[in-house]
PDB file of C-alpha atoms and ligand atoms in Angstrom:
ATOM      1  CA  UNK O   1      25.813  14.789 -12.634  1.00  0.00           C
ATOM      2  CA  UNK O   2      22.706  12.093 -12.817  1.00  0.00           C
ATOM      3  CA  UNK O   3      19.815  13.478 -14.230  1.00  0.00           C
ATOM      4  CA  UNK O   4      16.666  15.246 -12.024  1.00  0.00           C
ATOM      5  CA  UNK O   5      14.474  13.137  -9.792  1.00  0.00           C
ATOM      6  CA  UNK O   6      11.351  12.501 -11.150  1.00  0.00           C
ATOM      7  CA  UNK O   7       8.794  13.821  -8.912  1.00  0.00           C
ATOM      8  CA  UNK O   8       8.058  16.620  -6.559  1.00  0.00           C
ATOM      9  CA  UNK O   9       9.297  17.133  -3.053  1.00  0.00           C
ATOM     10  CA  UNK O  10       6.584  16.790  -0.566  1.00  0.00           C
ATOM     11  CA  UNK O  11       6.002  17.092   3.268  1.00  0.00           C
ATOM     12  CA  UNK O  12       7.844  14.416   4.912  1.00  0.00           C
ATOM     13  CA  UNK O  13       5.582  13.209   7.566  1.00  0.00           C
ATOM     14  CA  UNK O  14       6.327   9.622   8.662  1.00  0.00           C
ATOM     15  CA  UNK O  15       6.421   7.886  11.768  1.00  0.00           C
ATOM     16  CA  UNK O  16       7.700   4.717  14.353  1.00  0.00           C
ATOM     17  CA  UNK O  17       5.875   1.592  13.309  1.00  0.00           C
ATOM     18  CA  UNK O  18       3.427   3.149  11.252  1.00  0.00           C
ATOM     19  CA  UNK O  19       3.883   1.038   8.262  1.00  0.00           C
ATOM     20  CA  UNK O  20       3.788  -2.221   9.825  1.00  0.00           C
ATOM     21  CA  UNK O  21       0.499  -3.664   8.279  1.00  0.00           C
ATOM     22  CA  UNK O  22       2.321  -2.904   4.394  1.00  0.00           C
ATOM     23  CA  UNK O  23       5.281  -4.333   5.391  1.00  0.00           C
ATOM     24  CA  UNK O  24       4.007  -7.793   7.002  1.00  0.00           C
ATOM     25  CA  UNK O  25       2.111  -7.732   3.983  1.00  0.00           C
ATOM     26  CA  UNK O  26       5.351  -7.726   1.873  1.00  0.00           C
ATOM     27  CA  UNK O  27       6.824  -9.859   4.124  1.00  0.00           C
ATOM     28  CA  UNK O  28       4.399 -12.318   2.906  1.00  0.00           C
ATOM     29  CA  UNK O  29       3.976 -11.190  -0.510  1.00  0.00           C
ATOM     30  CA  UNK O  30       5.380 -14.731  -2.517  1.00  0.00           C
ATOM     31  CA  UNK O  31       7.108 -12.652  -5.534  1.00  0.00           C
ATOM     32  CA  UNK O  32       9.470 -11.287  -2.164  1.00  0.00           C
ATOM     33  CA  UNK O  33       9.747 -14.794  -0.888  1.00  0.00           C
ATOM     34  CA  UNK O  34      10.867 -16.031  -4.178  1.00  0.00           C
ATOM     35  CA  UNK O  35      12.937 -13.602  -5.356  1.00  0.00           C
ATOM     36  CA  UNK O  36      16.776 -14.290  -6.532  1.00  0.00           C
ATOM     37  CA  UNK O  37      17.631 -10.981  -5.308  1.00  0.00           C
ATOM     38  CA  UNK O  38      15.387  -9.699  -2.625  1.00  0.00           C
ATOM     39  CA  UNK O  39      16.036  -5.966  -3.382  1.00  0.00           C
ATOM     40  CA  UNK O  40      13.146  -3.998  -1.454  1.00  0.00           C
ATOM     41  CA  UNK O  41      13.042  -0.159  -2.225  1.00  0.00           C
ATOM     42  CA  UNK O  42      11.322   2.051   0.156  1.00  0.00           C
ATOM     43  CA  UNK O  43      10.266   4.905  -2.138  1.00  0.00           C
ATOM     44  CA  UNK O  44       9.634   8.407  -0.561  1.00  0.00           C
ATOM     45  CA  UNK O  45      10.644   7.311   3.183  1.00  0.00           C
ATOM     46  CA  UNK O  46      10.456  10.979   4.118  1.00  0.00           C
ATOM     47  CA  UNK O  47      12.071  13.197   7.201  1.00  0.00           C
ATOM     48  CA  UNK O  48      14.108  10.413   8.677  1.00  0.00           C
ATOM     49  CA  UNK O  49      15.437   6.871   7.715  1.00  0.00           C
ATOM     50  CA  UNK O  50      12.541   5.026  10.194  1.00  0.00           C
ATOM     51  CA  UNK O  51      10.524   3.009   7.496  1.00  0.00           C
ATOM     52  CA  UNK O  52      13.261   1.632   5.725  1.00  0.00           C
ATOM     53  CA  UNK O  53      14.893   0.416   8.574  1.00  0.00           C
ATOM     54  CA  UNK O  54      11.848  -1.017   9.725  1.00  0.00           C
ATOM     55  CA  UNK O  55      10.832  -2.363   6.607  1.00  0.00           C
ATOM     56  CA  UNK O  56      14.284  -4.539   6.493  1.00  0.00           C
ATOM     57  CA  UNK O  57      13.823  -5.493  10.227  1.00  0.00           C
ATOM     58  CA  UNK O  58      10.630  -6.998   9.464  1.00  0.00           C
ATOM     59  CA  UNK O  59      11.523  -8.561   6.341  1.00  0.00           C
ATOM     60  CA  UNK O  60      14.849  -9.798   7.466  1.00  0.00           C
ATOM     61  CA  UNK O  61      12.557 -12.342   9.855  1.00  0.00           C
ATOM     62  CA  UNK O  62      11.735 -14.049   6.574  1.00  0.00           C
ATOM     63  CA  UNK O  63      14.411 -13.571   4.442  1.00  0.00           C
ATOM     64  CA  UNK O  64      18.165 -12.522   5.908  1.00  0.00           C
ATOM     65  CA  UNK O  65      19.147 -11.721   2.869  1.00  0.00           C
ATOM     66  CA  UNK O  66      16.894  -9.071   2.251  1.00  0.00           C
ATOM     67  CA  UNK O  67      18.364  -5.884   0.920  1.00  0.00           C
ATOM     68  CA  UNK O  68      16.242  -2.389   1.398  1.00  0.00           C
ATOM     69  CA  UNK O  69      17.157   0.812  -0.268  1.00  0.00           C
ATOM     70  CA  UNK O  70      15.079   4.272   0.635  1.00  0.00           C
ATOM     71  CA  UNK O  71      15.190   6.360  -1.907  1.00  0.00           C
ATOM     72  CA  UNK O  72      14.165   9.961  -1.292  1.00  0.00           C
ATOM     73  CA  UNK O  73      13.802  12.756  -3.632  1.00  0.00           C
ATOM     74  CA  UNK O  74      14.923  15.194  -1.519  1.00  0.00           C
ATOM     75  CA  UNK O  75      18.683  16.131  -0.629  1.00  0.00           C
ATOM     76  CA  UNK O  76      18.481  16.722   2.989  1.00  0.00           C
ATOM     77  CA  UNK O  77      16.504  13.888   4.051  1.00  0.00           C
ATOM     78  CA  UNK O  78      18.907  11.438   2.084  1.00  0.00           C
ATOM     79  CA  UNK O  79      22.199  13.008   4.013  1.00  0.00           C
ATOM     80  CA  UNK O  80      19.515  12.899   7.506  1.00  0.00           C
ATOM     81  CA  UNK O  81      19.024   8.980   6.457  1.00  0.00           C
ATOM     82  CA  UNK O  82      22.700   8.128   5.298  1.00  0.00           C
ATOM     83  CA  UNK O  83      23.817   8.243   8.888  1.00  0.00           C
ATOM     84  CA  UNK O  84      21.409   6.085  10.160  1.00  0.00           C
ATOM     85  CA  UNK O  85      22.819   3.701   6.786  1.00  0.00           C
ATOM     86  CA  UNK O  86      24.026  -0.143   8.109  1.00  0.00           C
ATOM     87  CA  UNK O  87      24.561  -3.489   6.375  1.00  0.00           C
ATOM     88  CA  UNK O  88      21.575  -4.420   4.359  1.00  0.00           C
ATOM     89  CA  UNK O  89      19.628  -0.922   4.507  1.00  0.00           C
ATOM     90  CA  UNK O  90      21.427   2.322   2.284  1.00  0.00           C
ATOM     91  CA  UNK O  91      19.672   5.603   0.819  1.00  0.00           C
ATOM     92  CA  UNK O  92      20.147   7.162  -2.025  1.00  0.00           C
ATOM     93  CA  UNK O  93      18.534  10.096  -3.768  1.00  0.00           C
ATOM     94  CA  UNK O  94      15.843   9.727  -6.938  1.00  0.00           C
ATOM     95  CA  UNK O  95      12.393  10.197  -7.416  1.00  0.00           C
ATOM     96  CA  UNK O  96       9.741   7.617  -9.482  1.00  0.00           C
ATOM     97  CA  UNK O  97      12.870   6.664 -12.122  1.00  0.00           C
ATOM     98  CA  UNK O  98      13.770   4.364  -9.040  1.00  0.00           C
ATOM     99  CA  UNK O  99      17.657   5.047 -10.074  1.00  0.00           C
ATOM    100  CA  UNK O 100      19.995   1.774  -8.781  1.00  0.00           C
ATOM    101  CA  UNK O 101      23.218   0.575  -9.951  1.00  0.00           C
ATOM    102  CA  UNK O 102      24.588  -1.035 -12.868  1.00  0.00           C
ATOM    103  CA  UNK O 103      21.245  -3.130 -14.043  1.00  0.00           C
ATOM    104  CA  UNK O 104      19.538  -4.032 -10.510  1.00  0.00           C
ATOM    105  CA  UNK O 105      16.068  -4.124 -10.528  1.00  0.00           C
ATOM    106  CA  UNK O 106      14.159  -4.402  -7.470  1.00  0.00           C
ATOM    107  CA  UNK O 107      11.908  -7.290  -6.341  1.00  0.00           C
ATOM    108  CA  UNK O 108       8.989  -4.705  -4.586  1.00  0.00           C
ATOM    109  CA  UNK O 109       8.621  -0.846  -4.651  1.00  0.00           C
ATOM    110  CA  UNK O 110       6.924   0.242  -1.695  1.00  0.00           C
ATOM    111  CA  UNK O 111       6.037   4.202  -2.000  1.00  0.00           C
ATOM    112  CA  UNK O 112       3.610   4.767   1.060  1.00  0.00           C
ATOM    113  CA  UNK O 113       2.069   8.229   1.391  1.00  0.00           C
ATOM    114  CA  UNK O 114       4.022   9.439  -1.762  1.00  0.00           C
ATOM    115  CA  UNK O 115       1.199  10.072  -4.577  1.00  0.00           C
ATOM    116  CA  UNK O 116      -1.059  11.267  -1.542  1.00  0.00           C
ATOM    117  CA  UNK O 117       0.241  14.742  -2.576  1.00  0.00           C
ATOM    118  CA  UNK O 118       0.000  14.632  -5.954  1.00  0.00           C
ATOM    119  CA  UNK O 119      -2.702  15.156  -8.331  1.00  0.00           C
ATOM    120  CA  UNK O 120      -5.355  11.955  -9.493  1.00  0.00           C
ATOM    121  CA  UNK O 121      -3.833  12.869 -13.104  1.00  0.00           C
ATOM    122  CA  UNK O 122      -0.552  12.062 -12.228  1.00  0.00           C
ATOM    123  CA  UNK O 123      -0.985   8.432 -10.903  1.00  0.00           C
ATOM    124  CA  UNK O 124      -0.865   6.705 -14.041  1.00  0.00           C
ATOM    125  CA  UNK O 125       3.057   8.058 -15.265  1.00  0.00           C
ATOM    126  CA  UNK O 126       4.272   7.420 -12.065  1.00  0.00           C
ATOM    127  CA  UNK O 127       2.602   3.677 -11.599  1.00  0.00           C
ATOM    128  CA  UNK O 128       3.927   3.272 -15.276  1.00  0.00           C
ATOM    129  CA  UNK O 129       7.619   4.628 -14.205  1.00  0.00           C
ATOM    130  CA  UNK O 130       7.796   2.657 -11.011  1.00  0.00           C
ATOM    131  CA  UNK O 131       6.483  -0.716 -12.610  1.00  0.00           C
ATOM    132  CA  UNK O 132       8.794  -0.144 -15.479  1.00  0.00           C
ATOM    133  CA  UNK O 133      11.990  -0.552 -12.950  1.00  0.00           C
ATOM    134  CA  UNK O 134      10.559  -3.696 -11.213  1.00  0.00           C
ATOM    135  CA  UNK O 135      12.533  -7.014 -11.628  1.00  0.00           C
ATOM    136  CA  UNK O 136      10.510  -9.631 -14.060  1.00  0.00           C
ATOM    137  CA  UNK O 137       8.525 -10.512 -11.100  1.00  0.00           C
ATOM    138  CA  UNK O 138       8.271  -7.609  -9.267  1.00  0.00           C
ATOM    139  CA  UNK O 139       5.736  -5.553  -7.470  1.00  0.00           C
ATOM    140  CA  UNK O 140       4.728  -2.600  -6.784  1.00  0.00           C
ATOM    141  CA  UNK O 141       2.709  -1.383  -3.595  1.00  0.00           C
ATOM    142  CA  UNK O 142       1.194   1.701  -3.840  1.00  0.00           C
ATOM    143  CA  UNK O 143      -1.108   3.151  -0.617  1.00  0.00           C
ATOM    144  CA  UNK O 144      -1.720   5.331   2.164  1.00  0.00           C
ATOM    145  CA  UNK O 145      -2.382   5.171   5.810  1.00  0.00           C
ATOM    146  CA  UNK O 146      -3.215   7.370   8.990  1.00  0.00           C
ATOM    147  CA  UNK O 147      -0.841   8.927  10.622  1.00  0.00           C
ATOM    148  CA  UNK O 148      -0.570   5.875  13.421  1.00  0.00           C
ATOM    149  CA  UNK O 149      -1.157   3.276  10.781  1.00  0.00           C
ATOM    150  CA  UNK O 150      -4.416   1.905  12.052  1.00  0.00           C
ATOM    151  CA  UNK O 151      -6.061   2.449   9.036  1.00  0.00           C
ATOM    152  CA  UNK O 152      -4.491   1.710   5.625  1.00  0.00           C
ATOM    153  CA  UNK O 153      -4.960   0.320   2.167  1.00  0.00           C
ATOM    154  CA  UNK O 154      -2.812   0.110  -0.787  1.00  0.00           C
ATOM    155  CA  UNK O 155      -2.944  -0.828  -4.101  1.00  0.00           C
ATOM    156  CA  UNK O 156      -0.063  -3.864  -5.519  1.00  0.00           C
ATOM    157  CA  UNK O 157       0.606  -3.599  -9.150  1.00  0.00           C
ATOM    158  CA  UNK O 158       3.128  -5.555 -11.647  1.00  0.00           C
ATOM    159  CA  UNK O 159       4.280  -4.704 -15.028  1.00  0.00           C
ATOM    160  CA  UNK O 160       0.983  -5.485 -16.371  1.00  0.00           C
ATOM    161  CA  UNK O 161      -1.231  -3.284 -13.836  1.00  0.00           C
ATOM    162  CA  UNK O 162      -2.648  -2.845 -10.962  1.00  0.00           C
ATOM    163  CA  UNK O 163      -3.855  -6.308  -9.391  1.00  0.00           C
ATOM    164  CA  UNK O 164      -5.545  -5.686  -6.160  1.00  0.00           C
ATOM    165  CA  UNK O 165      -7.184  -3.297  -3.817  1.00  0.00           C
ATOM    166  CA  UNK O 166      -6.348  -3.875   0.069  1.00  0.00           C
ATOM    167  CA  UNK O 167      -7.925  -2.092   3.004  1.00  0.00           C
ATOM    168  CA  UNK O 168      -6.204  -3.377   6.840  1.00  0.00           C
ATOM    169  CA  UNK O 169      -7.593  -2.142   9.507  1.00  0.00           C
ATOM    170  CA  UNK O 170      -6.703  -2.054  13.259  1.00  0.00           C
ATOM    171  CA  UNK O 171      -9.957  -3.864  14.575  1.00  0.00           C
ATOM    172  CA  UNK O 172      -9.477  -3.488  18.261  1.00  0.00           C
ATOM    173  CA  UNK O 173      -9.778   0.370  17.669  1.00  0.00           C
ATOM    174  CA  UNK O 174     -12.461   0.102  14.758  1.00  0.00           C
ATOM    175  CA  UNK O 175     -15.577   2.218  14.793  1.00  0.00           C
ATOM    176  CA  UNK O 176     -16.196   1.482  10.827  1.00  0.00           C
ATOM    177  CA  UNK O 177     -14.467   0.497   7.879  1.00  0.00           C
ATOM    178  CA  UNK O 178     -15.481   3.753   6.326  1.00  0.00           C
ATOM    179  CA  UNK O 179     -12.950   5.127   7.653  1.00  0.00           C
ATOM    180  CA  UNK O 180     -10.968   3.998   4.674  1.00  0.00           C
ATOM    181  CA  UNK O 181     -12.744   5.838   2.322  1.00  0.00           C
ATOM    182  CA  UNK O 182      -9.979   8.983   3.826  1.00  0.00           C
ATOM    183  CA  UNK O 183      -6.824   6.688   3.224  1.00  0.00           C
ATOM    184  CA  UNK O 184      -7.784   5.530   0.140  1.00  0.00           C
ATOM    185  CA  UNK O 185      -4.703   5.683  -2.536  1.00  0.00           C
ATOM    186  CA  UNK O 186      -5.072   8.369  -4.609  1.00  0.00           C
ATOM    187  CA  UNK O 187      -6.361   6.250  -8.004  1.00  0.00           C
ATOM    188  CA  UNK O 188      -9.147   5.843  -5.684  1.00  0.00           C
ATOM    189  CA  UNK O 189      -9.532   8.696  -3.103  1.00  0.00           C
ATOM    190  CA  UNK O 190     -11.666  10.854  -5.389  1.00  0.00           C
ATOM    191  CA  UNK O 191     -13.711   8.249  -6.650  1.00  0.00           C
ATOM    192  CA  UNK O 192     -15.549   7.543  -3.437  1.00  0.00           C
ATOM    193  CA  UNK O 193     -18.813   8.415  -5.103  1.00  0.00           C
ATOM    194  CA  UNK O 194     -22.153   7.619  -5.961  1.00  0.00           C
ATOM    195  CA  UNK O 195     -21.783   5.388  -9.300  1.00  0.00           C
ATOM    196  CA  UNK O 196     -18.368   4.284  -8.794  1.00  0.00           C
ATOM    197  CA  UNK O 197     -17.776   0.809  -7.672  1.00  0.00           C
ATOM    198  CA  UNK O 198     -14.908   1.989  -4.710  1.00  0.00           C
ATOM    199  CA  UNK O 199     -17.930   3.333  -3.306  1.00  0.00           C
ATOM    200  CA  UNK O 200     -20.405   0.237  -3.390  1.00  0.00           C
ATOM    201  CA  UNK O 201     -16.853  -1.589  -1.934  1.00  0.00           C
ATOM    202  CA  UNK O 202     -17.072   0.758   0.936  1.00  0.00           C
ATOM    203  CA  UNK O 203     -21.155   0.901   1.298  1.00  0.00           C
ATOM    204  CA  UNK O 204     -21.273  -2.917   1.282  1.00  0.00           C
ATOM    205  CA  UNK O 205     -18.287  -3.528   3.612  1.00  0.00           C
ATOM    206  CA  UNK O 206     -19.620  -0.874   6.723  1.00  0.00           C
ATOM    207  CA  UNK O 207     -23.216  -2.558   6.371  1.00  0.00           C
ATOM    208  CA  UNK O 208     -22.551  -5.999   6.517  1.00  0.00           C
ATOM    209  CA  UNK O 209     -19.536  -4.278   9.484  1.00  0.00           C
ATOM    210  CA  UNK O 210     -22.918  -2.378  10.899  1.00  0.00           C
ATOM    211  CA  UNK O 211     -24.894  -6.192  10.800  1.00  0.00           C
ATOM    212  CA  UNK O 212     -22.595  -7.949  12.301  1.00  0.00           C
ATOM    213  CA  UNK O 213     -22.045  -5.792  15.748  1.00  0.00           C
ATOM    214  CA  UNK O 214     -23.540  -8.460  18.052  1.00  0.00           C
ATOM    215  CA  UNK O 215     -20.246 -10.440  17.588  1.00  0.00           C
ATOM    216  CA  UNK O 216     -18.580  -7.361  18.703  1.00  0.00           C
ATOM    217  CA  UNK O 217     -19.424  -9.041  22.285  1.00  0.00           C
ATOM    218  CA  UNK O 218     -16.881 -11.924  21.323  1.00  0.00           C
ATOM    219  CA  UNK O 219     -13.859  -9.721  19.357  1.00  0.00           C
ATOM    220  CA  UNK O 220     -13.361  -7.366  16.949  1.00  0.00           C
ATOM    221  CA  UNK O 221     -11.717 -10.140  14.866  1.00  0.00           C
ATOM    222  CA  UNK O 222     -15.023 -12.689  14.792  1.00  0.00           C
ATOM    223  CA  UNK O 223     -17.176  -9.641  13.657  1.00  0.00           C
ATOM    224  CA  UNK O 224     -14.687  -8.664  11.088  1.00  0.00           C
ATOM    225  CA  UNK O 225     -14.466 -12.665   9.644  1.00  0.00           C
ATOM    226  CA  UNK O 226     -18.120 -12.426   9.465  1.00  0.00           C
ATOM    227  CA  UNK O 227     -17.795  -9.187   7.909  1.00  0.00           C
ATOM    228  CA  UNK O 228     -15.585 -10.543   5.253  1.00  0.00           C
ATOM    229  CA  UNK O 229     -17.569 -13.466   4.832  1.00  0.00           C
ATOM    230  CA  UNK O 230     -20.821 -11.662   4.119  1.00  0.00           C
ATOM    231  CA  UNK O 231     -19.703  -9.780   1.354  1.00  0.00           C
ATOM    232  CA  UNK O 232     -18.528 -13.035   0.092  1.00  0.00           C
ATOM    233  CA  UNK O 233     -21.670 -13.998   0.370  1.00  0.00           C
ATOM    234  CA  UNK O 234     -22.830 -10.649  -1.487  1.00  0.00           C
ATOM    235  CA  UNK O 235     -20.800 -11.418  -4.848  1.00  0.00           C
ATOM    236  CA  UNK O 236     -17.632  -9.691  -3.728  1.00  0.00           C
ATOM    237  CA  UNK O 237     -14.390 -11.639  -5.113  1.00  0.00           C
ATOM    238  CA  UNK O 238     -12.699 -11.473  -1.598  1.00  0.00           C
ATOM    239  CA  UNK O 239      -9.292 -12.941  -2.231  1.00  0.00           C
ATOM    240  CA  UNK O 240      -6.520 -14.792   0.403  1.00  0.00           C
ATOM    241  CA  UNK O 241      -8.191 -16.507   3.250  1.00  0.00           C
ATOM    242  CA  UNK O 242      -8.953 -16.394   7.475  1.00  0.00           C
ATOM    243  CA  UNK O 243      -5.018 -16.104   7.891  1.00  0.00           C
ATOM    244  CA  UNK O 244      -5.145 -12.614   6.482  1.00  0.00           C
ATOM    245  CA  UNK O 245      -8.413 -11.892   6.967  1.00  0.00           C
ATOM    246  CA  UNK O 246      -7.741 -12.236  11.038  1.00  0.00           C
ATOM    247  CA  UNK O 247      -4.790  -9.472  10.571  1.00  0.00           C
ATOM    248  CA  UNK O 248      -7.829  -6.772   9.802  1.00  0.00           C
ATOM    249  CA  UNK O 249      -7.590  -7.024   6.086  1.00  0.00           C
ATOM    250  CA  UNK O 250      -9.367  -7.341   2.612  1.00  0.00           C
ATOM    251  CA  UNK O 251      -8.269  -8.103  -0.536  1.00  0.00           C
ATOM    252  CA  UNK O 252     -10.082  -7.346  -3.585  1.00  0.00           C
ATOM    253  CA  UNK O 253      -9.434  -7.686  -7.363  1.00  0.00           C
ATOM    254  CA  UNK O 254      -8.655  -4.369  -8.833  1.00  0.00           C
ATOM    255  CA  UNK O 255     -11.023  -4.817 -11.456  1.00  0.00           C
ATOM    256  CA  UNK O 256     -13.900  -5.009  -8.917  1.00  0.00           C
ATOM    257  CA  UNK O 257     -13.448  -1.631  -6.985  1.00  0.00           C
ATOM    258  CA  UNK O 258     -11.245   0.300 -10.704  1.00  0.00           C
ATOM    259  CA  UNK O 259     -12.598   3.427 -11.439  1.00  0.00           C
ATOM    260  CA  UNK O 260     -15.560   3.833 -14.536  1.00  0.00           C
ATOM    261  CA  UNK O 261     -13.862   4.379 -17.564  1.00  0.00           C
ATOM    262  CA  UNK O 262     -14.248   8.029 -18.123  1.00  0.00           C
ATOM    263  CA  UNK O 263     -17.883   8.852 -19.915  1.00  0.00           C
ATOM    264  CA  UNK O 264     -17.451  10.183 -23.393  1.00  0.00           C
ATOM    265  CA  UNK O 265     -19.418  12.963 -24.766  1.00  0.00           C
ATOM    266  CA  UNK O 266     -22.105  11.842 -27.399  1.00  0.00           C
ATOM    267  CA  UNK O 267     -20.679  11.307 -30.321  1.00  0.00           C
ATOM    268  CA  UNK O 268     -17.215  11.250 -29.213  1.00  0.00           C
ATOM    269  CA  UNK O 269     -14.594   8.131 -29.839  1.00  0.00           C
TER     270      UNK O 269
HETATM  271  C1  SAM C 301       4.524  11.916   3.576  1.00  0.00           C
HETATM  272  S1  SAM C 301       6.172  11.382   3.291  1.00  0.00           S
HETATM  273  C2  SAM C 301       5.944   9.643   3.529  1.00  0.00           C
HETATM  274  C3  SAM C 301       7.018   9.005   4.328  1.00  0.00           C
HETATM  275  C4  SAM C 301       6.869   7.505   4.514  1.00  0.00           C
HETATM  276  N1  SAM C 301       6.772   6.807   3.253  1.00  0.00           N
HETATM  277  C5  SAM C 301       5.662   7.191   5.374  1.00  0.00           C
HETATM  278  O1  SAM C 301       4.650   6.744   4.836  1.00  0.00           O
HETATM  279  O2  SAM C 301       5.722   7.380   6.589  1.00  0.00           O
HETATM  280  C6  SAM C 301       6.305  11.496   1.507  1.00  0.00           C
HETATM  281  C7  SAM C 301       7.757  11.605   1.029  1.00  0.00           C
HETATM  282  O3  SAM C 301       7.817  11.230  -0.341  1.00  0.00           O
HETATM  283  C8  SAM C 301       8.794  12.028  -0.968  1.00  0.00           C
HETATM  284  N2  SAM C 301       8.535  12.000  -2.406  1.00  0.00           N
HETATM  285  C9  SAM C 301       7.519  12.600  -3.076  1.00  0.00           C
HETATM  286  N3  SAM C 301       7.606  12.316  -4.393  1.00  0.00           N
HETATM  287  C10 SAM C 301       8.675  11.517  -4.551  1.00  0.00           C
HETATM  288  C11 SAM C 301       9.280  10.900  -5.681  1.00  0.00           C
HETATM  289  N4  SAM C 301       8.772  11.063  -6.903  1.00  0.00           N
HETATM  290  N5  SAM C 301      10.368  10.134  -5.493  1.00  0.00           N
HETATM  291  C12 SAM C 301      10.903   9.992  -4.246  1.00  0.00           C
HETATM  292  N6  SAM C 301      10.376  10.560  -3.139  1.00  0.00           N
HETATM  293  C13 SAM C 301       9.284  11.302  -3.293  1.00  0.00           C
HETATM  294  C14 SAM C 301       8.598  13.379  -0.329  1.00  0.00           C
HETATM  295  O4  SAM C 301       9.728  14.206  -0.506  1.00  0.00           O
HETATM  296  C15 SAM C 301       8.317  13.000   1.130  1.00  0.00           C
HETATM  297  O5  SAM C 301       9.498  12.997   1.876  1.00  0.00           O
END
């Protein structure tokens, strides 16, 4: 007998397609596209085997030999998912230990509504366990979305940390981009307050989103460029460029949205 999953079993609610803005962001993500083994694990894939075998359709357009393993903590939704198993895709029970043969490491962890149900305290072990498994290269992505997937952000991390924050958002359907501040991941989700810079992220992004609704007239996508571009404009470090920015997203360094180290009483270390 293997030892426990690490974890806790949660409500599996997942859905058809509703991960496809994290996974053509891994399908573009260059530590995939470079990867001598292009092991993907789909961490927490829930009730049925859907996002895996989604996630290794997508991915497969960019690299054929892509290899995606869900891994599910608990029993029943692993024997559910093993039928649905075919060349390429398996699944395979564990929790954050990530457990894969002999020494295989993967190239990305994606767990995708997984820490959503935990507690803020218990982010940091799990990032730490999941990063800890990762091929030299490797990277973790770490978010949540709506239940449709119009509205979802994540969080990629490496061995060393996290490295960016990402919000992508369906624009056609867009009232305003704080929206996100309910599918935030949960390093984040309680930290959409006054003082914290997640929240000045958010603030900034729906009033330059609010400014720019005369472009509306044109397309969602020309008042979300000039939405991008503004808080550019406003000091943000907005990373990648128009190619991503078109898809509905923002990238931000992780050090520009991270939580305020935790105020020490006076006199404390
Ligand atoms: C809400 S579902 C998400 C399903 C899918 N990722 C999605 O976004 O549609 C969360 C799943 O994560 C599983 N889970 C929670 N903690 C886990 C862990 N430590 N390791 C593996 N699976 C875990 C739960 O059992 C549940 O099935």
């Amino acid at each position: 007998m293997g030892a426990m999953p690490i974890g806790q079993v949660t409500r599996g609610t997942t859905g058809a397609n509703r991960l496809r803005r994290v996974d053509r962001w891994i399908a573009a993500l260059p530590e995939f596209l470079r990867s001598p083994d292009p092991l993907v694990v789909d961490l927490g894939y829930g009730a049925s085997a859907t996002t895996p075998l989604e996630l290794h359709q997508r991915l497969s357009r960019v690299r054929d030999d892509v290899e995606v393993i869900g891994i599910e903590i608990e029993p029943e939704r692993v024997a559910t998912a093993s039928l649905s198993a075919r060349p390429g895709v398996s699944f395979r029970l564990g929790g954050f230990e990530v457990p894969l043969d002999g020494d295989r490491r993967p190239a990305v962890i994606r767990a995708f509504n997984v820490l959503r149900q935990y507690s803020e305290a218990d982010v940091p072990a799990a990032w730490d366990l999941m990063t800890s498994r990762l091929a030299p290269d490797g990277v973790l992505v770490e978010g949540t979305c709506n239940e449709v997937g119009r509205v979802a952000s994540w969080i990629d991390l490496t061995a060393d940390g996290p490295r960016t924050l990402t919000a992508s958002l369906h624009l056609a359907s867009l009232e305003t981009p704080s929206i996100i501040a309910e599918r935030l991941p949960k390093a984040l989700i309680h930290r959409n307050v006054e003082g914290e810079r997640v929240h000045a992220f958010l603030d900034d992004l729906s009033r330059n989103w609010q400014y720019n609704a005369g472009l509306a007239v044109y397309s969602p996508v020309q008042r979300w460029l000039a939405t991008v571009d503004a808080m550019r404009d406003g000091g943000w470090p907005v990373l990648h460029g128009r190619t991503r920015w078109r898809l509905g997203e923002i990238t931000v360094p992780w050090a520009s949205v991270a939580p305020a180290p935790a105020t020490l009483p006076p006199g404390a270390q």
